[in-house]
mmCIF file of N, CA and C in Angstrom:
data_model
loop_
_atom_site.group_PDB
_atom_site.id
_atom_site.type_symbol
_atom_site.label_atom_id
_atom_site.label_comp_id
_atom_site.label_asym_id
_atom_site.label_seq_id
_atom_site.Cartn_x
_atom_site.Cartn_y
_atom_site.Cartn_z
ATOM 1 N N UNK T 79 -1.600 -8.163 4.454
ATOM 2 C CA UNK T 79 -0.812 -8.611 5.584
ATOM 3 C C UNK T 79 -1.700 -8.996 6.759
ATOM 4 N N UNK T 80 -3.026 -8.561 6.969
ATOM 5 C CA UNK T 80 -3.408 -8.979 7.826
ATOM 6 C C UNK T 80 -4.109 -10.114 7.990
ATOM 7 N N UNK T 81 -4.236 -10.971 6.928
ATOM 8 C CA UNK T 81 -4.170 -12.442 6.827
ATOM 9 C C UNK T 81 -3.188 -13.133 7.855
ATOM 10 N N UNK T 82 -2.489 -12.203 7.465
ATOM 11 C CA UNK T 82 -1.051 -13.069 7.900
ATOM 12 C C UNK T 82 -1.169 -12.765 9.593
ATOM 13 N N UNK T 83 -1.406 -11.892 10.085
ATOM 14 C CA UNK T 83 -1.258 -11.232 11.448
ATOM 15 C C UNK T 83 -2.349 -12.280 12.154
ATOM 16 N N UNK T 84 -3.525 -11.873 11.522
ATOM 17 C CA UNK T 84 -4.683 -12.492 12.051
ATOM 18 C C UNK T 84 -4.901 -14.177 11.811
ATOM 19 N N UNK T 85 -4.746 -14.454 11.001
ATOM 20 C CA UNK T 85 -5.140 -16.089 10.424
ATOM 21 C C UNK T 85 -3.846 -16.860 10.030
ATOM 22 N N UNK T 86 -2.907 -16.493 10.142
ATOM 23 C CA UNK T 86 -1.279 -17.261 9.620
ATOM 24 C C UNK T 86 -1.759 -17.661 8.574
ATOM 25 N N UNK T 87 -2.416 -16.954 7.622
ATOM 26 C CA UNK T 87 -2.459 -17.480 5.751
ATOM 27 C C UNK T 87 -1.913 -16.492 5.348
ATOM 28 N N UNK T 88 -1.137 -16.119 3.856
ATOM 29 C CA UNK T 88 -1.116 -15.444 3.227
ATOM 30 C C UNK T 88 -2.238 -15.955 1.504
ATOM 31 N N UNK T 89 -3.066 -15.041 1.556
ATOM 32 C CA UNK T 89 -4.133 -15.437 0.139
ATOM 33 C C UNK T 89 -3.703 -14.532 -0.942
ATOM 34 N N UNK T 90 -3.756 -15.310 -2.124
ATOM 35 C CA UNK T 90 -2.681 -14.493 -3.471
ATOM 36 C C UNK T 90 -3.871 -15.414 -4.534
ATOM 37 N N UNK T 91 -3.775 -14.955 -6.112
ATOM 38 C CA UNK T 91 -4.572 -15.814 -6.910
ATOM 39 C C UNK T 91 -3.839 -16.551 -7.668
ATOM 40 N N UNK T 92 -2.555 -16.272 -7.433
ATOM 41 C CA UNK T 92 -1.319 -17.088 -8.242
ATOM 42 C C UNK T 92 -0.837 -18.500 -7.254
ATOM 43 N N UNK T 93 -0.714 -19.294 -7.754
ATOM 44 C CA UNK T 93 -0.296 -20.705 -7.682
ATOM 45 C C UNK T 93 0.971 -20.493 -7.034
ATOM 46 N N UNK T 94 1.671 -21.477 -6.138
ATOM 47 C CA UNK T 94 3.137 -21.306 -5.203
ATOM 48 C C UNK T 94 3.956 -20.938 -5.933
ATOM 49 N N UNK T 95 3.878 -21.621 -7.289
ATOM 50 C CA UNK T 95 5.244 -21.607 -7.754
ATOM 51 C C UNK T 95 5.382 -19.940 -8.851
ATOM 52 N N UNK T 96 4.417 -19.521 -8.662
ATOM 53 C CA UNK T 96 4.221 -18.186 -9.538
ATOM 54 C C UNK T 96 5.126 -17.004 -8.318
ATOM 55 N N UNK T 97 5.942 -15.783 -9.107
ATOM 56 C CA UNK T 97 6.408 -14.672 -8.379
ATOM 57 C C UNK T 97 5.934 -14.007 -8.299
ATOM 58 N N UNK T 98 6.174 -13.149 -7.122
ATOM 59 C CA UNK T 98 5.302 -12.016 -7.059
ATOM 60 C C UNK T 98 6.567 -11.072 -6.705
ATOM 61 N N UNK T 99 6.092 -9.584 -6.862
ATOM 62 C CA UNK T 99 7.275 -8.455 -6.719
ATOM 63 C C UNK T 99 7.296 -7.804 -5.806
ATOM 64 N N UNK T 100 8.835 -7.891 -5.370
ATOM 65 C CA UNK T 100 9.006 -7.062 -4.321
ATOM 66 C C UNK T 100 9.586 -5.777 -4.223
ATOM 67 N N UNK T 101 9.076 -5.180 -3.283
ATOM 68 C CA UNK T 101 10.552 -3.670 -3.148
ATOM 69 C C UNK T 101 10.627 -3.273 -1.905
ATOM 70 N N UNK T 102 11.895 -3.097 -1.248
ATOM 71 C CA UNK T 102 12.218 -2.221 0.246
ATOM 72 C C UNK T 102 11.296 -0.670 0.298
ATOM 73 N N UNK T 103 10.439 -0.674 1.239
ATOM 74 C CA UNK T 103 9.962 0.537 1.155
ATOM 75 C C UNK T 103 11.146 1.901 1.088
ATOM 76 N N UNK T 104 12.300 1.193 1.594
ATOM 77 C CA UNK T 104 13.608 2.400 1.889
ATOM 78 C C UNK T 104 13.401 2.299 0.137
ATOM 79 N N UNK T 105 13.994 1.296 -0.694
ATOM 80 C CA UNK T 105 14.585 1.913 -1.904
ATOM 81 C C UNK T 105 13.277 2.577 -2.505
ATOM 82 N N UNK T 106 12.185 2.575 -2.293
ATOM 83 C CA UNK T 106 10.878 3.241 -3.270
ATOM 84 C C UNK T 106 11.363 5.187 -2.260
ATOM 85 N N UNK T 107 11.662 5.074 -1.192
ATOM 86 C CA UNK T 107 11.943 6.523 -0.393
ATOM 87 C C UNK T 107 13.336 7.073 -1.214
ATOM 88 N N UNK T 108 13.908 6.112 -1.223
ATOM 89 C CA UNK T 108 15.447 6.811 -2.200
ATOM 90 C C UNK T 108 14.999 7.698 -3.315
ATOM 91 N N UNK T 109 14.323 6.650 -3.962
ATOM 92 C CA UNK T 109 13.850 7.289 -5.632
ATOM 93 C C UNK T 109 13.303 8.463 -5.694
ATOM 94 N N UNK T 110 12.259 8.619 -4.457
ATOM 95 C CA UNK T 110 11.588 9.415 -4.185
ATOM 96 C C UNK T 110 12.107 10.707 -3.666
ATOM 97 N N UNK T 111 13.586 10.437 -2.644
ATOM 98 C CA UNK T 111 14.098 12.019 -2.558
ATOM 99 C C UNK T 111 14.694 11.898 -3.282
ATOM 100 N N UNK T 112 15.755 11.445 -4.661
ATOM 101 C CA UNK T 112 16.789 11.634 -5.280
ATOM 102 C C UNK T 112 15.442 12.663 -6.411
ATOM 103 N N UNK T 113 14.537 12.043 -6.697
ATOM 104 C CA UNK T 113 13.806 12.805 -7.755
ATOM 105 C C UNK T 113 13.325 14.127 -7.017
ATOM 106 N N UNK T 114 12.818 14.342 -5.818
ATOM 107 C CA UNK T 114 12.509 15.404 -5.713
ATOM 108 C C UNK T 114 13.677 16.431 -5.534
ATOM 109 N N UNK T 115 14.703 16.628 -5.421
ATOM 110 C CA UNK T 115 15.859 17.008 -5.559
ATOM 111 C C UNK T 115 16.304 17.713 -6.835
ATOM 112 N N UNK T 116 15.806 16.630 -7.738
ATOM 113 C CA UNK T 116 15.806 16.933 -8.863
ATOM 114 C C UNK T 116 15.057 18.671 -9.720
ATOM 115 N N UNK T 117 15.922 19.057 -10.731
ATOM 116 C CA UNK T 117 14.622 19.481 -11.188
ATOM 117 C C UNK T 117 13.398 18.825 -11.876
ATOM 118 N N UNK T 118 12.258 19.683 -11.944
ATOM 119 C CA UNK T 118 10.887 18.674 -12.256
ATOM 120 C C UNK T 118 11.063 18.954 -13.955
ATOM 121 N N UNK T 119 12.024 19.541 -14.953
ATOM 122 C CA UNK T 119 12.277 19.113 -16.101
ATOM 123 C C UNK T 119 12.564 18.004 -16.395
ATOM 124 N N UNK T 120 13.600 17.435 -15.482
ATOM 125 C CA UNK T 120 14.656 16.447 -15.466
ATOM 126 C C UNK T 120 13.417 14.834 -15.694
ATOM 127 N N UNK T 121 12.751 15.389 -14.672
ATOM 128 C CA UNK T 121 11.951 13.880 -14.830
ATOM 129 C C UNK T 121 10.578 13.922 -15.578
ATOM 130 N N UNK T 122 9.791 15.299 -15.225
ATOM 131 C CA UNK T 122 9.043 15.656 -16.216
ATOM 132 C C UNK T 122 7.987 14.777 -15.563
ATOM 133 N N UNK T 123 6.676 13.944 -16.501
ATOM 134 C CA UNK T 123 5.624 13.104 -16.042
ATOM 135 C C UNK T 123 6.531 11.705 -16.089
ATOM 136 N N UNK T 124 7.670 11.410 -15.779
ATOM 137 C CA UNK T 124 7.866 10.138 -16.203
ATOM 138 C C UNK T 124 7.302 9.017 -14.754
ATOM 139 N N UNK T 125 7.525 7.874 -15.231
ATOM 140 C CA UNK T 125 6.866 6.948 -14.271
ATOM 141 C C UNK T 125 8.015 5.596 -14.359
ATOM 142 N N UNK T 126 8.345 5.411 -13.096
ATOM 143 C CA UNK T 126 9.327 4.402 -12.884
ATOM 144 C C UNK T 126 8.926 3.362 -12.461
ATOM 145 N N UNK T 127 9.338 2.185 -12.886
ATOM 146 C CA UNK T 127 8.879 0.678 -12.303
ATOM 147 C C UNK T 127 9.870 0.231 -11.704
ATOM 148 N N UNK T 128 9.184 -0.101 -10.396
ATOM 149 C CA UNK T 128 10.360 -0.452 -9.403
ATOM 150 C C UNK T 128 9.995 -1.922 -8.745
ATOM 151 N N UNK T 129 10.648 -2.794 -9.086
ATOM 152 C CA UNK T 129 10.830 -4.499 -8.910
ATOM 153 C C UNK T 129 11.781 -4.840 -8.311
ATOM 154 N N UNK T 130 12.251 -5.026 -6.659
ATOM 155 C CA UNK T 130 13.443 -5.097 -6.639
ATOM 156 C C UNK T 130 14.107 -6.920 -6.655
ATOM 157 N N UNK T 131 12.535 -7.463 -6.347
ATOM 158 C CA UNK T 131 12.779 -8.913 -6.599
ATOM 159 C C UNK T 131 11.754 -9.597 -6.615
ATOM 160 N N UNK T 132 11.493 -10.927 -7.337
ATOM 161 C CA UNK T 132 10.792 -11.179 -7.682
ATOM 162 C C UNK T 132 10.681 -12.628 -7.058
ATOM 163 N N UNK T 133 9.979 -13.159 -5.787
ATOM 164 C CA UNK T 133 9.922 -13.698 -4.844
ATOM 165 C C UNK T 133 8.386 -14.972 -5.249
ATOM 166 N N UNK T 134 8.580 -16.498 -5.300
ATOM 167 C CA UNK T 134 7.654 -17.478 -5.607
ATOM 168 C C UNK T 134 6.984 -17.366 -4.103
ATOM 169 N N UNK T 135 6.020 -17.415 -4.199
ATOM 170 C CA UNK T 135 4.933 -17.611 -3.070
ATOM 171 C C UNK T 135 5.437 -18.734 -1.992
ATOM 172 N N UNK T 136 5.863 -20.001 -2.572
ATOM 173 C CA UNK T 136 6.383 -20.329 -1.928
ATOM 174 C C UNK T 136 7.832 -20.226 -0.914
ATOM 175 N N UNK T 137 8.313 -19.693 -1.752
ATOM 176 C CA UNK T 137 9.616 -18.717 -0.686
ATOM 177 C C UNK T 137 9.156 -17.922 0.306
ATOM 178 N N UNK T 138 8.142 -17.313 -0.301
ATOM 179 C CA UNK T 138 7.761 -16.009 0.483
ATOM 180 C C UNK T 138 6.849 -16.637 1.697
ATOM 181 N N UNK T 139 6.242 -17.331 1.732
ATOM 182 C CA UNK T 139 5.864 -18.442 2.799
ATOM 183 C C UNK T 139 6.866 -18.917 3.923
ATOM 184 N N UNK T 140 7.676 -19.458 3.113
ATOM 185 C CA UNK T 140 9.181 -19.992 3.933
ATOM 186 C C UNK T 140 9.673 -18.912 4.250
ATOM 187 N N UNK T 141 10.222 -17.801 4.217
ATOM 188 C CA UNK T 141 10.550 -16.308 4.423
ATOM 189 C C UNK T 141 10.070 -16.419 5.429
ATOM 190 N N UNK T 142 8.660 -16.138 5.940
ATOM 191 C CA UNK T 142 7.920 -15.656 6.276
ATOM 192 C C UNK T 142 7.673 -16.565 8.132
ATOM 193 N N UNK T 143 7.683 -17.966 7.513
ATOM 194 C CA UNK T 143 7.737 -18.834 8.749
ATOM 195 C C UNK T 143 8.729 -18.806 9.331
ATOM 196 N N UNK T 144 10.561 -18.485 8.965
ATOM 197 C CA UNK T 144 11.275 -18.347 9.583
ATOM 198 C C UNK T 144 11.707 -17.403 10.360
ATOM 199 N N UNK T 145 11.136 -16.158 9.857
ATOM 200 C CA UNK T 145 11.157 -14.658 10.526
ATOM 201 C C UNK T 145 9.813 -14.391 11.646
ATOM 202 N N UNK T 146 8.767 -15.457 11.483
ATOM 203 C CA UNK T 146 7.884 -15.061 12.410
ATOM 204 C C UNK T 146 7.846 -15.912 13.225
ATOM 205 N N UNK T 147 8.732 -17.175 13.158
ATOM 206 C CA UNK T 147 8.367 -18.550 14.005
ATOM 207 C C UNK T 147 7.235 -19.493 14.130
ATOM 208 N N UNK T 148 6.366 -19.101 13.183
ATOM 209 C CA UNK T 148 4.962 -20.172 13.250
ATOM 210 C C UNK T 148 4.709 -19.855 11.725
ATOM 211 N N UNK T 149 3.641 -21.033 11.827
ATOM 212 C CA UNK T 149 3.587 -21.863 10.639
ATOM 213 C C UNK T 149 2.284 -21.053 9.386
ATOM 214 N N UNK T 150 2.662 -20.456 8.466
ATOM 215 C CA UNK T 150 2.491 -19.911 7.628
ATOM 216 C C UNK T 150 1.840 -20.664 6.680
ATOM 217 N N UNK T 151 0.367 -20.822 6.379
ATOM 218 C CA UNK T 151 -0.205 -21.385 4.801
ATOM 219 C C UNK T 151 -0.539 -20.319 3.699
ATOM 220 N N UNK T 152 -0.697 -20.984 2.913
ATOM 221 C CA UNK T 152 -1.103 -20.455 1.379
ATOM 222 C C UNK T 152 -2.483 -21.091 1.249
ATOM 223 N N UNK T 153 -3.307 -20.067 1.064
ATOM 224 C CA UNK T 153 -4.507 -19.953 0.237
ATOM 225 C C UNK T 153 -4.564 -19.480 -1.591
ATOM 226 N N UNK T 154 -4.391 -20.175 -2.141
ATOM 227 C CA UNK T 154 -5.131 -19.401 -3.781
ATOM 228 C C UNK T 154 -6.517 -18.992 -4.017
ATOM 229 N N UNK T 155 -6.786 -17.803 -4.191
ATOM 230 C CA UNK T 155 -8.136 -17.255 -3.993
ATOM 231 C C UNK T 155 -8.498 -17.150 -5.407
ATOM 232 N N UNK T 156 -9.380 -16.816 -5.374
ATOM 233 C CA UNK T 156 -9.862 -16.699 -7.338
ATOM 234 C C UNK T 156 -10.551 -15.313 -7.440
ATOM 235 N N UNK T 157 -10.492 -15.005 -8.557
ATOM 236 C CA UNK T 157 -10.708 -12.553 -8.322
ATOM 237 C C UNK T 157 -11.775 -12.691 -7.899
ATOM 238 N N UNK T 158 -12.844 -13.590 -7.914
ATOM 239 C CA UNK T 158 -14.052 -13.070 -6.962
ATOM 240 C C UNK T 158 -13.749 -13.158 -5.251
ATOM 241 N N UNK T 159 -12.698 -14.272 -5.084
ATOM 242 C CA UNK T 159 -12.775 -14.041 -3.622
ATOM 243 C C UNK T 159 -11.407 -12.662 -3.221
ATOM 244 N N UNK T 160 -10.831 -12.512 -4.037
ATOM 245 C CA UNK T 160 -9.471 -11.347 -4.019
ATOM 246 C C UNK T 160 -10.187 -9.769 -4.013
ATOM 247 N N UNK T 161 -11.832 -9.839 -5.084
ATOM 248 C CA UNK T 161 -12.488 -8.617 -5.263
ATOM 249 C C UNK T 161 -13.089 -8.474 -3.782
ATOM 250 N N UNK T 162 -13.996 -9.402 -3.191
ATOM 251 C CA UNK T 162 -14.642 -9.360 -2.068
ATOM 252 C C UNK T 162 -13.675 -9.135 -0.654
ATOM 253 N N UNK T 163 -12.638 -9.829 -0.355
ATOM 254 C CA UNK T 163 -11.438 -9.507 0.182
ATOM 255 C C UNK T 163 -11.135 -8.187 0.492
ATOM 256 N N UNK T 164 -10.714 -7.397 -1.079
ATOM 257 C CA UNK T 164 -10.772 -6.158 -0.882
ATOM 258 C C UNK T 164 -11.623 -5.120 -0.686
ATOM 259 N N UNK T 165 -12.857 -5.598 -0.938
ATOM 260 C CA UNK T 165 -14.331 -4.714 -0.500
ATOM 261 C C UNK T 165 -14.118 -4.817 0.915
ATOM 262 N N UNK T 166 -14.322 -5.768 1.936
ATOM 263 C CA UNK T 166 -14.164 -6.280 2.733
ATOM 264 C C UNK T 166 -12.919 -4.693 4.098
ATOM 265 N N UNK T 167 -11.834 -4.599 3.141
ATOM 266 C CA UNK T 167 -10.960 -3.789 3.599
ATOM 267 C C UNK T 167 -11.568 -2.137 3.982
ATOM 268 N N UNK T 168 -12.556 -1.866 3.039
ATOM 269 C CA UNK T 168 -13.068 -0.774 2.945
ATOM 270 C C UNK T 168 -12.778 0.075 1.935
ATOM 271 N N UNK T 169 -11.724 -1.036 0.943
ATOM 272 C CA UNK T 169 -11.521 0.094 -0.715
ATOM 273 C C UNK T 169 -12.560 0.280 -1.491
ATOM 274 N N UNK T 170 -12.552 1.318 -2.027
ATOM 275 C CA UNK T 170 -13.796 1.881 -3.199
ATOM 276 C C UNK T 170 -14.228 0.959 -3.973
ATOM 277 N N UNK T 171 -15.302 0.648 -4.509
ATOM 278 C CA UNK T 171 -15.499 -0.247 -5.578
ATOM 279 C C UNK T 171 -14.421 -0.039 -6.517
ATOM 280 N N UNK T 172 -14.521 0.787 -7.568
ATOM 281 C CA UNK T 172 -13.533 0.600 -8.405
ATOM 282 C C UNK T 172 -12.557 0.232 -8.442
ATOM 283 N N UNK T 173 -11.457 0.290 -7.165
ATOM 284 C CA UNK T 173 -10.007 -0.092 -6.737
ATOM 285 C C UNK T 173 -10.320 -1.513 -6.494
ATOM 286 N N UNK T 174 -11.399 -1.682 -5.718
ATOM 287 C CA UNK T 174 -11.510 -3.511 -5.208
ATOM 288 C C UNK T 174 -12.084 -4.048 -7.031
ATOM 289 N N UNK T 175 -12.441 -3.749 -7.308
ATOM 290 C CA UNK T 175 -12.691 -4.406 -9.236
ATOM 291 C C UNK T 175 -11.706 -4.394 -9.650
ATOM 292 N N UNK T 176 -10.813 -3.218 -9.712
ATOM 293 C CA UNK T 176 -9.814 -3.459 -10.633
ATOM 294 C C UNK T 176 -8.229 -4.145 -10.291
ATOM 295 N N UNK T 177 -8.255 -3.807 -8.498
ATOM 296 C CA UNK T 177 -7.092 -4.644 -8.473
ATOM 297 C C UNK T 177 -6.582 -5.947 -8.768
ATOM 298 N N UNK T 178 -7.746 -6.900 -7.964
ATOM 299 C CA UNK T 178 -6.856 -7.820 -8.306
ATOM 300 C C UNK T 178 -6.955 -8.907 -9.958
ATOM 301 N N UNK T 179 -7.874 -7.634 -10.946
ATOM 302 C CA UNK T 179 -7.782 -8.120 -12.271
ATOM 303 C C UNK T 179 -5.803 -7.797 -12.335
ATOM 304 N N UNK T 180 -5.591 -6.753 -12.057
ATOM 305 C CA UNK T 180 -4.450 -6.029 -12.783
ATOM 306 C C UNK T 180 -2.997 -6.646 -11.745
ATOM 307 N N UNK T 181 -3.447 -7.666 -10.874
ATOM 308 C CA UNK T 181 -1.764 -7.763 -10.501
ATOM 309 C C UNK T 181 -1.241 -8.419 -11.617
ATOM 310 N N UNK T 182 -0.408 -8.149 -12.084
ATOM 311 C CA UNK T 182 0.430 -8.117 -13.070
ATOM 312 C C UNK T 182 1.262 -9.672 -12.763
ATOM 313 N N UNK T 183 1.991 -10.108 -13.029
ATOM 314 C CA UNK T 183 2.809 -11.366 -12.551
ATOM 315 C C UNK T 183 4.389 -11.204 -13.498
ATOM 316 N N UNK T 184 5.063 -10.619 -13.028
ATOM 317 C CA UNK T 184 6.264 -9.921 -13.171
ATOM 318 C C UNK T 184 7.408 -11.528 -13.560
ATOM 319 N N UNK T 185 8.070 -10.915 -14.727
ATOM 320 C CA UNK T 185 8.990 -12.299 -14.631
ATOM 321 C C UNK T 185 10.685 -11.525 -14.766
ATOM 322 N N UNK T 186 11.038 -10.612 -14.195
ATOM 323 C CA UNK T 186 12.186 -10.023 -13.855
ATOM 324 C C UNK T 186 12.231 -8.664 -12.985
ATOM 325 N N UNK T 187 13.062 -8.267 -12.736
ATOM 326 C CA UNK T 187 13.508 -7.440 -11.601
ATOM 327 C C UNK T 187 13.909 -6.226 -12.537
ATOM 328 N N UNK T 188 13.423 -4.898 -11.897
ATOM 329 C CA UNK T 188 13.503 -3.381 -13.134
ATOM 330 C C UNK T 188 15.178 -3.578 -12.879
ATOM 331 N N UNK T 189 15.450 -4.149 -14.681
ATOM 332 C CA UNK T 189 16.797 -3.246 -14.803
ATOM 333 C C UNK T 189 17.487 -2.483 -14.244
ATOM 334 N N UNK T 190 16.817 -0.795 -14.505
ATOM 335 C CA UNK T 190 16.886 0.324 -14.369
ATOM 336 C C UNK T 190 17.377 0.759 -12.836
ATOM 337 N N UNK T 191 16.477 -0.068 -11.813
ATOM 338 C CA UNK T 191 16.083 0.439 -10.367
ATOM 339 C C UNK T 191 17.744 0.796 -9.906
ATOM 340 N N UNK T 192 18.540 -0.395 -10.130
ATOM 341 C CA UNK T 192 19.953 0.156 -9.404
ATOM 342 C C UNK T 192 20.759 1.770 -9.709
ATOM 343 N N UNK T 193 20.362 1.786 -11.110
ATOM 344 C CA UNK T 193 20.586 3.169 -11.281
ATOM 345 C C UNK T 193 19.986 4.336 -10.331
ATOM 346 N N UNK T 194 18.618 4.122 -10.221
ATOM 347 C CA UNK T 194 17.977 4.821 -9.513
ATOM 348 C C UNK T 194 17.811 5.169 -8.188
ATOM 349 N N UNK T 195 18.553 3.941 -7.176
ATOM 350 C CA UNK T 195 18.827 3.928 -5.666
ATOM 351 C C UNK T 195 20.550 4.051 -6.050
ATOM 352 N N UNK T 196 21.174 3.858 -6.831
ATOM 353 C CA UNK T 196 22.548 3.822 -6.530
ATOM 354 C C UNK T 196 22.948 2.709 -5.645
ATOM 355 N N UNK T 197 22.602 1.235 -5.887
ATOM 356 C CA UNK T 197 22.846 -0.123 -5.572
ATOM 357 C C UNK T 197 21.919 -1.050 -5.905
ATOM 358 N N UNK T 198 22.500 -2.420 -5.900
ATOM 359 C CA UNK T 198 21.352 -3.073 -6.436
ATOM 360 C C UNK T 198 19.899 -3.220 -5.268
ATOM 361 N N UNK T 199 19.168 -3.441 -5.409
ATOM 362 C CA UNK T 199 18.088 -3.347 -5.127
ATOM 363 C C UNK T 199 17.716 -4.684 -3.649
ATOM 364 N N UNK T 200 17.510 -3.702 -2.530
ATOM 365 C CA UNK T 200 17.300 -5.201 -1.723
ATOM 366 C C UNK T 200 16.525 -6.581 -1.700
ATOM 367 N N UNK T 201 16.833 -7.779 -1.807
ATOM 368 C CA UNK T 201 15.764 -8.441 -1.593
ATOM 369 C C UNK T 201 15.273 -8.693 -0.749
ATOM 370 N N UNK T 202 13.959 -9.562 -1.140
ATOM 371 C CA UNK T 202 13.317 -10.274 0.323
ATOM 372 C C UNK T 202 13.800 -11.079 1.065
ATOM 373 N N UNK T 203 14.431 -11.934 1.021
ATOM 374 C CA UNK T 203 15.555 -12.879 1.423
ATOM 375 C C UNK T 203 16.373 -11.934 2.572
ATOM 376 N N UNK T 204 17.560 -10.629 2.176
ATOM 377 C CA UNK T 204 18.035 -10.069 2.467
ATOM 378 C C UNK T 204 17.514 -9.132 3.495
ATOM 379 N N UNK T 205 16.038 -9.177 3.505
ATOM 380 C CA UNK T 205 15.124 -7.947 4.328
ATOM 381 C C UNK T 205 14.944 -8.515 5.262
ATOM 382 N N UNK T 206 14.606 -9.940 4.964
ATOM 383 C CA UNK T 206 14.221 -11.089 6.333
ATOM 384 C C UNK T 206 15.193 -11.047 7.045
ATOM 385 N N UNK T 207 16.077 -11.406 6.568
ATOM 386 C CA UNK T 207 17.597 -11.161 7.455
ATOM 387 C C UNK T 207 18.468 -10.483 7.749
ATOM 388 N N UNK T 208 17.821 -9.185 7.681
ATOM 389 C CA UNK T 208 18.801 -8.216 8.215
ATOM 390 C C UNK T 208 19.975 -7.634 7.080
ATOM 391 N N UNK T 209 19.976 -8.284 6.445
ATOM 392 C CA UNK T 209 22.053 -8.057 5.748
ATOM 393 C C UNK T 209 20.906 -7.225 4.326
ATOM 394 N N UNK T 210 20.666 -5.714 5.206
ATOM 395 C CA UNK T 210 20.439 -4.715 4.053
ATOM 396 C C UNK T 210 21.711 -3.653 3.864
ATOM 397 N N UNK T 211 22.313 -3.352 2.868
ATOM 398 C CA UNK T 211 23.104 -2.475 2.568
ATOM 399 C C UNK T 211 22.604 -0.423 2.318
ATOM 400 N N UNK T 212 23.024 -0.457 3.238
ATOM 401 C CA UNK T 212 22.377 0.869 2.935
ATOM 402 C C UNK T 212 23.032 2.249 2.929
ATOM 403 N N UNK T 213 24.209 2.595 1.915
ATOM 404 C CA UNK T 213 25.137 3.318 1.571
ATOM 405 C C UNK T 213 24.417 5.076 1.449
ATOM 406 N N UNK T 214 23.325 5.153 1.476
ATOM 407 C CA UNK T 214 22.978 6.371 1.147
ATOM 408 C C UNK T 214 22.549 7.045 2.552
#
């Protein structure tokens, strides 16, 4: 984000028209007290994937220019400039190597997640603009 703060770019290694995934930090906090609530049988080591939408760079650009009022570019970086980037931040070697091999490029939204917040899942669209539902 601080591309964005500092330089009005957002830099990604995926092409405009590629998605990238989103989630409301509220619905990742839902999951998070409904499970601790829980007993720790109930969930045990399990591990949940949480996608609440799956947003083209270019949207997320346009998103982005309309909620901040100025003009937003796209950079495509390539993993050597995404690895250095993240060195750059002050992450460990290993985390700056391995992240941006491993962003993943998601082509649907977790099933599951509505079960897990008890609604469907906010989007980005919906976050930009306010009209979040938030029943819990």
């Amino acid at each position: 984000m601080n591309s964005i703060k500092t330089a009005n770019v957002i830099v990604d290694k995926v092409d405009l028209e590629t998605g990238r995934q989103c989630i409301l930090s509220n619905d990742i906090g839902l999951v998070a007290a409904d499970i601790l609530q829980d007993p720790i049988e109930k969930h045990d080591d399990a591990v949940y994937e949480m996608i609440g939408d799956i947003v083209p760079m270019k949207d997320c650009a346009g998103l982005l220019i309309k909620a901040l009022g100025r003009e937003i570019s796209y950079i495509r970086a390539t993993l050597v400039d995404m690895y250095h980037r993240t060195i750059e931040k002050c992450f460990p070697l290993i985390l700056a190597y391995d992240f941006p091999m491993y962003l993943r490029i998601p082509n649907q939204v977790t099933s599951g997640l509505s079960i897990l917040i008890g609604r469907e899942p906010v989007t980005l669209a919906q976050w930009f603009g306010g009209k979040q539902d938030h029943p819990h």
